[in-house]
Amino acid sequence: MASAHEFMRKMREAQAAREKAFEPLAEILGKREELQRQLAELDAPYAEAFVAAEAAGWTTEELLGIGAEEPAKRPKGRPRRRSTAKKETARKAPEASVSEPSTPSPAAAIPGQDGSGEAAPATAESVSG
């Protein structure tokens, strides 16, 4: 039967092996923590630079398209400007004409299905409901 001394020796060997395996992880954790701290220090200047680029005429979509990431927190101040692309789309949207009838005329031409590109005259059977 093994003695208490033998049990303790085996436990210490196992513990020493575990500690040795943990050493590289501890080093990497320390480096990682330092890099995260440095990254956090850059958050505010990055956000200010991103907003300055937008103020100079860049849209968020353009900045994202060339590889910039939108800042996690924007600097306090005026709210960000809306994209000009959305405004342009809204301005160019055609308005629906009220004078057009909602149902097609029975005499309207229907494009042919034979691929010739010529319009076939509409018949009563082709203009149903």
PDB file of C-alpha atoms in Angstrom:
ATOM      1  CA  MET A   1       0.000   0.000   0.000  1.00  0.00           C
ATOM      2  CA  ALA A   2       1.260   3.472  -0.949  1.00  0.00           C
ATOM      3  CA  SER A   3       2.073   5.926   1.772  1.00  0.00           C
ATOM      4  CA  ALA A   4       0.646   9.415   2.181  1.00  0.00           C
ATOM      5  CA  HIS A   5       4.062  10.712   1.164  1.00  0.00           C
ATOM      6  CA  GLU A   6       3.813   8.823  -2.171  1.00  0.00           C
ATOM      7  CA  PHE A   7       0.317  10.221  -2.859  1.00  0.00           C
ATOM      8  CA  MET A   8       1.528  13.782  -2.210  1.00  0.00           C
ATOM      9  CA  ARG A   9       4.559  13.308  -4.514  1.00  0.00           C
ATOM     10  CA  LYS A  10       2.319  12.124  -7.387  1.00  0.00           C
ATOM     11  CA  MET A  11      -0.096  15.001  -6.803  1.00  0.00           C
ATOM     12  CA  ARG A  12       2.760  17.547  -6.917  1.00  0.00           C
ATOM     13  CA  GLU A  13       4.107  16.017 -10.172  1.00  0.00           C
ATOM     14  CA  ALA A  14       0.653  16.249 -11.750  1.00  0.00           C
ATOM     15  CA  GLN A  15       0.228  19.800 -10.498  1.00  0.00           C
ATOM     16  CA  ALA A  16       3.677  20.806 -11.812  1.00  0.00           C
ATOM     17  CA  ALA A  17       2.790  19.421 -15.264  1.00  0.00           C
ATOM     18  CA  ARG A  18      -0.457  21.378 -15.247  1.00  0.00           C
ATOM     19  CA  GLU A  19       1.326  24.583 -14.212  1.00  0.00           C
ATOM     20  CA  LYS A  20       3.926  24.124 -16.961  1.00  0.00           C
ATOM     21  CA  ALA A  21       1.148  23.704 -19.554  1.00  0.00           C
ATOM     22  CA  PHE A  22      -0.501  26.899 -18.287  1.00  0.00           C
ATOM     23  CA  GLU A  23       2.614  29.112 -18.661  1.00  0.00           C
ATOM     24  CA  PRO A  24       2.220  29.828 -22.435  1.00  0.00           C
ATOM     25  CA  LEU A  25      -1.450  30.624 -21.905  1.00  0.00           C
ATOM     26  CA  ALA A  26      -0.611  33.041 -19.093  1.00  0.00           C
ATOM     27  CA  GLU A  27       1.919  34.849 -21.316  1.00  0.00           C
ATOM     28  CA  ILE A  28      -0.549  35.145 -24.177  1.00  0.00           C
ATOM     29  CA  LEU A  29      -3.299  36.340 -21.820  1.00  0.00           C
ATOM     30  CA  GLY A  30      -1.015  39.126 -20.614  1.00  0.00           C
ATOM     31  CA  LYS A  31      -0.144  40.207 -24.166  1.00  0.00           C
ATOM     32  CA  ARG A  32      -3.775  40.010 -25.206  1.00  0.00           C
ATOM     33  CA  GLU A  33      -4.891  42.171 -22.299  1.00  0.00           C
ATOM     34  CA  GLU A  34      -2.280  44.812 -23.199  1.00  0.00           C
ATOM     35  CA  LEU A  35      -3.356  44.860 -26.857  1.00  0.00           C
ATOM     36  CA  GLN A  36      -7.018  45.198 -25.891  1.00  0.00           C
ATOM     37  CA  ARG A  37      -6.113  48.139 -23.656  1.00  0.00           C
ATOM     38  CA  GLN A  38      -4.232  49.791 -26.550  1.00  0.00           C
ATOM     39  CA  LEU A  39      -7.161  49.177 -28.889  1.00  0.00           C
ATOM     40  CA  ALA A  40      -9.574  50.726 -26.400  1.00  0.00           C
ATOM     41  CA  GLU A  41      -7.357  53.824 -26.260  1.00  0.00           C
ATOM     42  CA  LEU A  42      -7.760  54.200 -30.038  1.00  0.00           C
ATOM     43  CA  ASP A  43     -11.561  53.976 -30.034  1.00  0.00           C
ATOM     44  CA  ALA A  44     -12.217  57.674 -29.380  1.00  0.00           C
ATOM     45  CA  PRO A  45      -9.649  59.042 -31.899  1.00  0.00           C
ATOM     46  CA  TYR A  46     -10.873  56.521 -34.495  1.00  0.00           C
ATOM     47  CA  ALA A  47     -14.495  57.601 -34.011  1.00  0.00           C
ATOM     48  CA  GLU A  48     -13.502  61.257 -34.366  1.00  0.00           C
ATOM     49  CA  ALA A  49     -11.541  60.533 -37.549  1.00  0.00           C
ATOM     50  CA  PHE A  50     -14.465  58.539 -38.985  1.00  0.00           C
ATOM     51  CA  VAL A  51     -16.890  61.394 -38.291  1.00  0.00           C
ATOM     52  CA  ALA A  52     -14.413  63.903 -39.761  1.00  0.00           C
ATOM     53  CA  ALA A  53     -14.245  61.823 -42.955  1.00  0.00           C
ATOM     54  CA  GLU A  54     -18.043  61.862 -43.151  1.00  0.00           C
ATOM     55  CA  ALA A  55     -18.057  65.622 -42.604  1.00  0.00           C
ATOM     56  CA  ALA A  56     -15.597  65.954 -45.493  1.00  0.00           C
ATOM     57  CA  GLY A  57     -18.096  64.287 -47.835  1.00  0.00           C
ATOM     58  CA  TRP A  58     -17.562  60.543 -47.448  1.00  0.00           C
ATOM     59  CA  THR A  59     -20.684  58.467 -46.864  1.00  0.00           C
ATOM     60  CA  THR A  60     -20.750  55.686 -44.309  1.00  0.00           C
ATOM     61  CA  GLU A  61     -21.314  53.211 -47.138  1.00  0.00           C
ATOM     62  CA  GLU A  62     -18.223  54.443 -48.998  1.00  0.00           C
ATOM     63  CA  LEU A  63     -16.053  54.229 -45.893  1.00  0.00           C
ATOM     64  CA  LEU A  64     -17.298  50.723 -45.130  1.00  0.00           C
ATOM     65  CA  GLY A  65     -16.742  49.736 -48.748  1.00  0.00           C
ATOM     66  CA  ILE A  66     -13.053  50.633 -48.618  1.00  0.00           C
ATOM     67  CA  GLY A  67     -12.444  48.719 -45.404  1.00  0.00           C
ATOM     68  CA  ALA A  68     -13.172  51.111 -42.553  1.00  0.00           C
ATOM     69  CA  GLU A  69     -15.369  49.859 -39.747  1.00  0.00           C
ATOM     70  CA  GLU A  70     -18.082  52.003 -38.262  1.00  0.00           C
ATOM     71  CA  PRO A  71     -16.969  53.076 -34.790  1.00  0.00           C
ATOM     72  CA  ALA A  72     -18.554  51.308 -31.839  1.00  0.00           C
ATOM     73  CA  LYS A  73     -19.247  54.649 -30.154  1.00  0.00           C
ATOM     74  CA  ARG A  74     -19.574  57.896 -32.036  1.00  0.00           C
ATOM     75  CA  PRO A  75     -18.283  61.047 -30.376  1.00  0.00           C
ATOM     76  CA  LYS A  76     -20.893  63.163 -28.628  1.00  0.00           C
ATOM     77  CA  GLY A  77     -22.187  66.113 -30.572  1.00  0.00           C
ATOM     78  CA  ARG A  78     -24.358  66.556 -33.604  1.00  0.00           C
ATOM     79  CA  PRO A  79     -26.076  63.434 -34.916  1.00  0.00           C
ATOM     80  CA  ARG A  80     -24.557  61.874 -37.982  1.00  0.00           C
ATOM     81  CA  ARG A  81     -25.665  63.055 -41.389  1.00  0.00           C
ATOM     82  CA  ARG A  82     -27.893  60.820 -43.440  1.00  0.00           C
ATOM     83  CA  SER A  83     -26.498  59.302 -46.583  1.00  0.00           C
ATOM     84  CA  THR A  84     -26.968  61.438 -49.691  1.00  0.00           C
ATOM     85  CA  ALA A  85     -27.716  58.280 -51.688  1.00  0.00           C
ATOM     86  CA  LYS A  86     -31.017  57.856 -49.833  1.00  0.00           C
ATOM     87  CA  LYS A  87     -31.948  61.491 -50.480  1.00  0.00           C
ATOM     88  CA  GLU A  88     -31.125  61.198 -54.186  1.00  0.00           C
ATOM     89  CA  THR A  89     -33.271  58.062 -54.515  1.00  0.00           C
ATOM     90  CA  ALA A  90     -36.189  59.794 -52.847  1.00  0.00           C
ATOM     91  CA  ARG A  91     -35.878  62.817 -55.166  1.00  0.00           C
ATOM     92  CA  LYS A  92     -35.713  60.711 -58.310  1.00  0.00           C
ATOM     93  CA  ALA A  93     -38.693  58.487 -57.433  1.00  0.00           C
ATOM     94  CA  PRO A  94     -41.322  58.899 -60.162  1.00  0.00           C
ATOM     95  CA  GLU A  95     -44.718  60.088 -59.037  1.00  0.00           C
ATOM     96  CA  ALA A  96     -47.702  58.000 -60.033  1.00  0.00           C
ATOM     97  CA  SER A  97     -49.916  59.639 -62.607  1.00  0.00           C
ATOM     98  CA  VAL A  98     -53.544  59.927 -61.574  1.00  0.00           C
ATOM     99  CA  SER A  99     -54.824  60.175 -65.163  1.00  0.00           C
ATOM    100  CA  GLU A 100     -53.852  56.598 -66.103  1.00  0.00           C
ATOM    101  CA  PRO A 101     -56.705  54.084 -65.891  1.00  0.00           C
ATOM    102  CA  SER A 102     -56.195  51.194 -63.500  1.00  0.00           C
ATOM    103  CA  THR A 103     -57.509  48.584 -65.984  1.00  0.00           C
ATOM    104  CA  PRO A 104     -56.044  48.129 -69.437  1.00  0.00           C
ATOM    105  CA  SER A 105     -58.073  48.932 -72.504  1.00  0.00           C
ATOM    106  CA  PRO A 106     -59.311  45.864 -74.427  1.00  0.00           C
ATOM    107  CA  ALA A 107     -57.805  47.393 -77.548  1.00  0.00           C
ATOM    108  CA  ALA A 108     -54.336  47.644 -75.963  1.00  0.00           C
ATOM    109  CA  ALA A 109     -51.551  45.801 -77.682  1.00  0.00           C
ATOM    110  CA  ILE A 110     -50.121  42.739 -75.917  1.00  0.00           C
ATOM    111  CA  PRO A 111     -46.533  41.749 -76.724  1.00  0.00           C
ATOM    112  CA  GLY A 112     -46.298  38.622 -78.806  1.00  0.00           C
ATOM    113  CA  GLN A 113     -44.974  35.449 -77.184  1.00  0.00           C
ATOM    114  CA  ASP A 114     -43.282  34.086 -80.285  1.00  0.00           C
ATOM    115  CA  GLY A 115     -40.143  36.179 -79.655  1.00  0.00           C
ATOM    116  CA  SER A 116     -40.668  38.347 -82.734  1.00  0.00           C
ATOM    117  CA  GLY A 117     -40.965  41.484 -80.610  1.00  0.00           C
ATOM    118  CA  GLU A 118     -44.110  42.587 -82.455  1.00  0.00           C
ATOM    119  CA  ALA A 119     -47.240  43.397 -80.509  1.00  0.00           C
ATOM    120  CA  ALA A 120     -50.260  41.225 -81.118  1.00  0.00           C
ATOM    121  CA  PRO A 121     -53.679  42.847 -81.050  1.00  0.00           C
ATOM    122  CA  ALA A 122     -55.625  42.189 -77.887  1.00  0.00           C
ATOM    123  CA  THR A 123     -58.672  39.970 -78.089  1.00  0.00           C
ATOM    124  CA  ALA A 124     -61.495  39.490 -75.631  1.00  0.00           C
ATOM    125  CA  GLU A 125     -60.017  36.141 -74.601  1.00  0.00           C
ATOM    126  CA  SER A 126     -56.508  37.584 -73.978  1.00  0.00           C
ATOM    127  CA  VAL A 127     -57.766  40.432 -71.748  1.00  0.00           C
ATOM    128  CA  SER A 128     -59.722  38.649 -69.057  1.00  0.00           C
ATOM    129  CA  GLY A 129     -60.249  39.894 -65.517  1.00  0.00           C
TER     130      GLY A 129
END
